[in-house]
Amino acid sequence: MADDEEGPGAPSPTEVQERVLRYWEATGVPARAYGGRPDGPIFRFTDGPPGVNGPPHLGHTEPGTLKDVQLRYRRMRGDRIVSAKAGWDCHGLPVEIAIEKKHGLKSKREIEAFGVEAFCEECRATALDYATVWREMARRQGYWLDYDRPYRTMDAPYIESVWWALKTLFDRGLLEKGHYVLPYCPRCETTLSSHEVAQGYREASDPSVTVRFPLEDAPRDLLVWTTTPWTLPANLLVVAHPDREYAVVRRPEGRDVVLASDALPRYFPEGAEVVARLTGRELAGAAYRPPFSAAGPGPGRYRVVLDGFVSATEGTGLVHCAPSFGPDDYRIGAREKVGVFDPLDSRGVFGEAVGIVRGRSFKAADPILLHDLAARGLVVRSETLRHTYPFCWRCDHALLYRAIDSWFVRTSRITDALVRHNRATRWIPPYLRDGRFGNFLTEAKDWALSRSRYWGTPLPVWVCAEGHPTCVGSFAELAERSGAPLPPGFDPHRVTVDRIVLPCATCGAPSRREPYTIDVWFDSGSAPFAQYHYPFEPGPFDPAAPLDYVSEAIDQTRGWFYTLLVIATAIFDRPAFRVSLTHEFLLEETGRKMSKSKGQVLEPLALLDRFGGDAIRWLFLSQDFTAPIRVGPTTLEKAGHRTLGTLRNVVAFHLENAAADRLPPAGSAPAPDARLDRWLLSRLEATREDVTAALEAYDPRPAATALRELVDDLSTWYVRRSRPRFWAPADRPDRRAAHATLSYTLAEVARLFAPLAPFTAEWVFQEVRGTRFEDAEASVHLAGWPARGAERDRTLEAGMAELRALVEVGRELRQRAGVRSRIPLAELVLFGEASAELEGLGAEGLELLGDELHVKRVIRVPAAARANYPEAAWAVREEGGRPIAAISRTPSPELLEEGLAREVARRLQQARKELGLRYLDRIRVTVSAPGALGAALRARRSSLASDLLAEPFEIVAEPLEPGPDVRSWDIDGTRVSARIVRAVPTDPRAGAGP
RNA sequence: GGGCCCGUAGCUUAGUUUGGCUGGAGCACCCGGCUGAUAACCGGGAGGUCGUCGGUUCAAAUCCGACCGGGCCCA
């Protein structure tokens, strides 16, 4: 700040950020800080690995901020961070889809023609395409992790650890093959897990049709409702509810129809003729003609069966059942032993079995099938329904549910343990534990783990012709079982691993690898141990210890949080994490959802450049991030302003003031006498307590609030009230005490801010301590967390709060008296007994009050007679019918004069400022003021001159000639003008200027 | 249809767990003041059916119930 290029005032947030980044990078501060103190208590953390084959959006800065606050706090506290590694999620469909697009590949057949090995190589090459952009975003928001040595889910050691985990599950009977109905993406030609599906629900229009199923042995038709006409060719059964009543309704247009009685109003006008009523049970067994004959005959097919799942609120109470295409359908089909019929190929296209839609994709078959049914008079009603439907979370294609072979993690067998371990974790906000997350656990379905894809961790299971599985848990085991050493630099991906044939562990017959990769969420859920190549290499991972802290967005209740818990429970039988801090998504400034697919994305790097990382951090931290937060240029502009901007300005004031007399930074904690100083130190300690408690509790919100209030107090009370002390000569003890107190406080404030606003905090710390951004050791982030400071003086804090309330009362009285603050008033009277707290401030308190309100005398009158203070002479404030305070209304001529002289002084100060002068710049002044005002000025000439650093300071009666150096004002009807000239130019360039 | 969360001034919100003074504050607006760091600050004004209705209570933004509206998750 001593540089002459830098003018007075605080630097912009961007300047602060640039300066700090340069310092950090030049001296290597982050690398020293990442891991915390090597011998400190362990703080277990894992960064959830983002997929980085695409660019980040602004929303990704929010979890980074919340993680970073806690990590910085822990480091300053002296903890060892395990681990401080960044991680990248490298596998999976997002990467594959990018390569498919690049080469115009449209199906798995085309990928195989292209060559799986080459395809995977390209996936590997592009998986981290945007890692540098992500890293840059972290850099500019001040998210400190080790990005030089990240863990990567595609690395061989990582995969080996995942294999170890899978083998552990396999040995415990928790990894099995099954044939179930699963969500399936026909474009990607693979199954998805339920938590992947959960990410992709959206509004869609589908047909809603009611179709006649004619009964074989009665002149009646069953009315069957469906929203998926394409499943009708696969129909094998109709399901009725056993206990509901069904009605047989006479229809003029054709045969009688059967439907649930309570569905009648939805289909027919009141008064429809009901010819019979019967229960579902009585319907059971009735045979019908299926709408299409594709599936062909089979035992038990095409009859009414019973089940309780039939909905009472939708449809006809008679449900079409195609066992291939729905979980309930499958269950009922299996129970009734009618087999399955699936006319679709792996791409969801109809084959030969259903001639009229052969070659059509499943959804495209709907209108053709409906047309055919209508032509046969079987369609009773056909409408369009808007409802939520699942789409592929990565390629956006409509999903279907189909029965298919898949490998499962049997999460349904460990539900109790999942629930128990979840109960031992702390969620912020707390309702997630038993709410959204807890509910999901109790309903946990088996985790469909396998994917029929290419770029992923290969499922380490080999199967012989007999179907015996052999699970491999390490590369050594693979080599041993296969009887041949693995090639040097063995890469476990497809196709290399597919070529390895093993003897079956059960029967010795040759076994081939199951051609699946696994769900990428198993990769990321393994991160806490796989990043250390556990259990193959020594490392800090402790199988008994949950992570101390994770933080992600709310959607991860179905994603990473979930897979972490499943894996921790199934393998280590413990909770996955002690504390989860979960935030809601960001909204655009307009309140709309931030969408990555719809363009209009706020470019995070540009915004971070423009407003600085601390602005966006503060935006998240000072609001309730458990609710959606709106972000945009306008909100960011304001975000850091109030608190961080004010702090920068206090520091700028302090620096300039200290530089003026070359006062050194405070060393240790000062022990000042002045009440104002002691009050500030007490407030500082109170804030330290609050911030520490908040961060100990993992919730930065109260910390941000406490810091904001401290900065407010610092700026609007401490500095303002201390101004005369700061202007005093440098050898005055009071000046030194004020300086030391402010210097010390600002350095401590910097440490308290460091976890939340690391750039601003670093700048404050360096500037206030005069360390000049030179030495890594001097970084605030290596400075340690503030220890307990001076004992709080709660009486003083309360007394000062009361005093400030009295100032507000006084201001109101002045307003009512109609006298501007610049004109001193004679007397302020306080009525009644002072509180003990206020009493504690002593005479100094009253002086301070008088000073602040510009009143010559403040007295306290215990027992007041209201009549002694008539309205004409006094403005009186009453509360509850009793007078609280009174101020004398009318200033004497002397007071008036003093006020006017002050007014002139103020305008001259204003002029100094407008001329861009610094504290120590001297000026030459000639003031023209007539009559009494002139006399008043003359009487105060010497003090005015020294205040204004004006020499000479002349006062004349005659008007000044107008000119460029002359300003003139009208002060309460008196014409005043002044010529102000810089005495000695401080800046050579300014001196040579125009 | 089920679960969870939310609804306080034009906007952002504190207060709700544990019922109690006149429901605070910031931004924006109007009037006034102050200002040798500040896009700062201070006083006054205007702006509130505390989503609606009902209940409990001496007392309800706060507790209970129903409903309305919004969001998210799941069927």
PDB file of N, CA and C in Angstrom, chain A residues 96 100 105-117 119 187 453-454:
ATOM      1  N   GLU A  96     -18.728 -42.463 -22.966  1.00  0.00           N
ATOM      2  CA  GLU A  96     -19.027 -43.267 -24.160  1.00  0.00           C
ATOM      3  C   GLU A  96     -19.849 -42.472 -25.167  1.00  0.00           C
ATOM      4  N   GLU A 100     -19.227 -41.790 -29.090  1.00  0.00           N
ATOM      5  CA  GLU A 100     -20.218 -42.190 -30.098  1.00  0.00           C
ATOM      6  C   GLU A 100     -20.556 -41.010 -31.004  1.00  0.00           C
ATOM      7  N   LEU A 105     -21.448 -42.929 -34.168  1.00  0.00           N
ATOM      8  CA  LEU A 105     -21.885 -44.296 -33.897  1.00  0.00           C
ATOM      9  C   LEU A 105     -23.278 -44.255 -33.287  1.00  0.00           C
ATOM     10  N   LYS A 106     -24.174 -45.112 -33.791  1.00  0.00           N
ATOM     11  CA  LYS A 106     -25.571 -45.015 -33.387  1.00  0.00           C
ATOM     12  C   LYS A 106     -26.030 -46.173 -32.513  1.00  0.00           C
ATOM     13  N   SER A 107     -25.269 -47.225 -32.456  1.00  0.00           N
ATOM     14  CA  SER A 107     -25.716 -48.377 -31.688  1.00  0.00           C
ATOM     15  C   SER A 107     -24.511 -49.168 -31.221  1.00  0.00           C
ATOM     16  N   LYS A 108     -24.798 -50.129 -30.360  1.00  0.00           N
ATOM     17  CA  LYS A 108     -23.707 -50.971 -29.888  1.00  0.00           C
ATOM     18  C   LYS A 108     -23.096 -51.783 -31.013  1.00  0.00           C
ATOM     19  N   ARG A 109     -23.948 -52.171 -31.984  1.00  0.00           N
ATOM     20  CA  ARG A 109     -23.421 -52.927 -33.112  1.00  0.00           C
ATOM     21  C   ARG A 109     -22.350 -52.092 -33.823  1.00  0.00           C
ATOM     22  N   GLU A 110     -22.631 -50.802 -33.986  1.00  0.00           N
ATOM     23  CA  GLU A 110     -21.663 -49.937 -34.674  1.00  0.00           C
ATOM     24  C   GLU A 110     -20.406 -49.730 -33.831  1.00  0.00           C
ATOM     25  N   ILE A 111     -20.571 -49.698 -32.527  1.00  0.00           N
ATOM     26  CA  ILE A 111     -19.388 -49.588 -31.663  1.00  0.00           C
ATOM     27  C   ILE A 111     -18.521 -50.833 -31.816  1.00  0.00           C
ATOM     28  N   GLU A 112     -19.162 -51.976 -31.868  1.00  0.00           N
ATOM     29  CA  GLU A 112     -18.382 -53.208 -31.981  1.00  0.00           C
ATOM     30  C   GLU A 112     -17.708 -53.293 -33.339  1.00  0.00           C
ATOM     31  N   ALA A 113     -18.387 -52.775 -34.348  1.00  0.00           N
ATOM     32  CA  ALA A 113     -17.760 -52.749 -35.675  1.00  0.00           C
ATOM     33  C   ALA A 113     -16.549 -51.799 -35.665  1.00  0.00           C
ATOM     34  N   PHE A 114     -16.694 -50.716 -34.926  1.00  0.00           N
ATOM     35  CA  PHE A 114     -15.610 -49.741 -34.805  1.00  0.00           C
ATOM     36  C   PHE A 114     -14.424 -50.352 -34.058  1.00  0.00           C
ATOM     37  N   GLY A 115     -14.732 -51.254 -33.150  1.00  0.00           N
ATOM     38  CA  GLY A 115     -13.683 -51.912 -32.364  1.00  0.00           C
ATOM     39  C   GLY A 115     -13.745 -51.467 -30.920  1.00  0.00           C
ATOM     40  N   VAL A 116     -14.053 -52.376 -30.011  1.00  0.00           N
ATOM     41  CA  VAL A 116     -14.247 -52.018 -28.604  1.00  0.00           C
ATOM     42  C   VAL A 116     -12.951 -51.491 -27.992  1.00  0.00           C
ATOM     43  N   GLU A 117     -11.843 -52.101 -28.376  1.00  0.00           N
ATOM     44  CA  GLU A 117     -10.582 -51.686 -27.778  1.00  0.00           C
ATOM     45  C   GLU A 117     -10.258 -50.234 -28.148  1.00  0.00           C
ATOM     46  N   PHE A 119     -12.379 -48.045 -29.118  1.00  0.00           N
ATOM     47  CA  PHE A 119     -13.421 -47.226 -28.515  1.00  0.00           C
ATOM     48  C   PHE A 119     -13.045 -46.880 -27.070  1.00  0.00           C
ATOM     49  N   ARG A 187     -31.502 -46.889 -26.188  1.00  0.00           N
ATOM     50  CA  ARG A 187     -30.463 -46.288 -26.997  1.00  0.00           C
ATOM     51  C   ARG A 187     -29.090 -46.752 -26.521  1.00  0.00           C
ATOM     52  N   ARG A 453     -22.168 -52.450 -21.246  1.00  0.00           N
ATOM     53  CA  ARG A 453     -21.448 -51.389 -21.936  1.00  0.00           C
ATOM     54  C   ARG A 453     -19.956 -51.702 -22.006  1.00  0.00           C
ATOM     55  N   TYR A 454     -19.176 -50.690 -22.334  1.00  0.00           N
ATOM     56  CA  TYR A 454     -17.773 -50.941 -22.671  1.00  0.00           C
ATOM     57  C   TYR A 454     -16.791 -50.234 -21.743  1.00  0.00           C
TER      58      TYR A 454
END
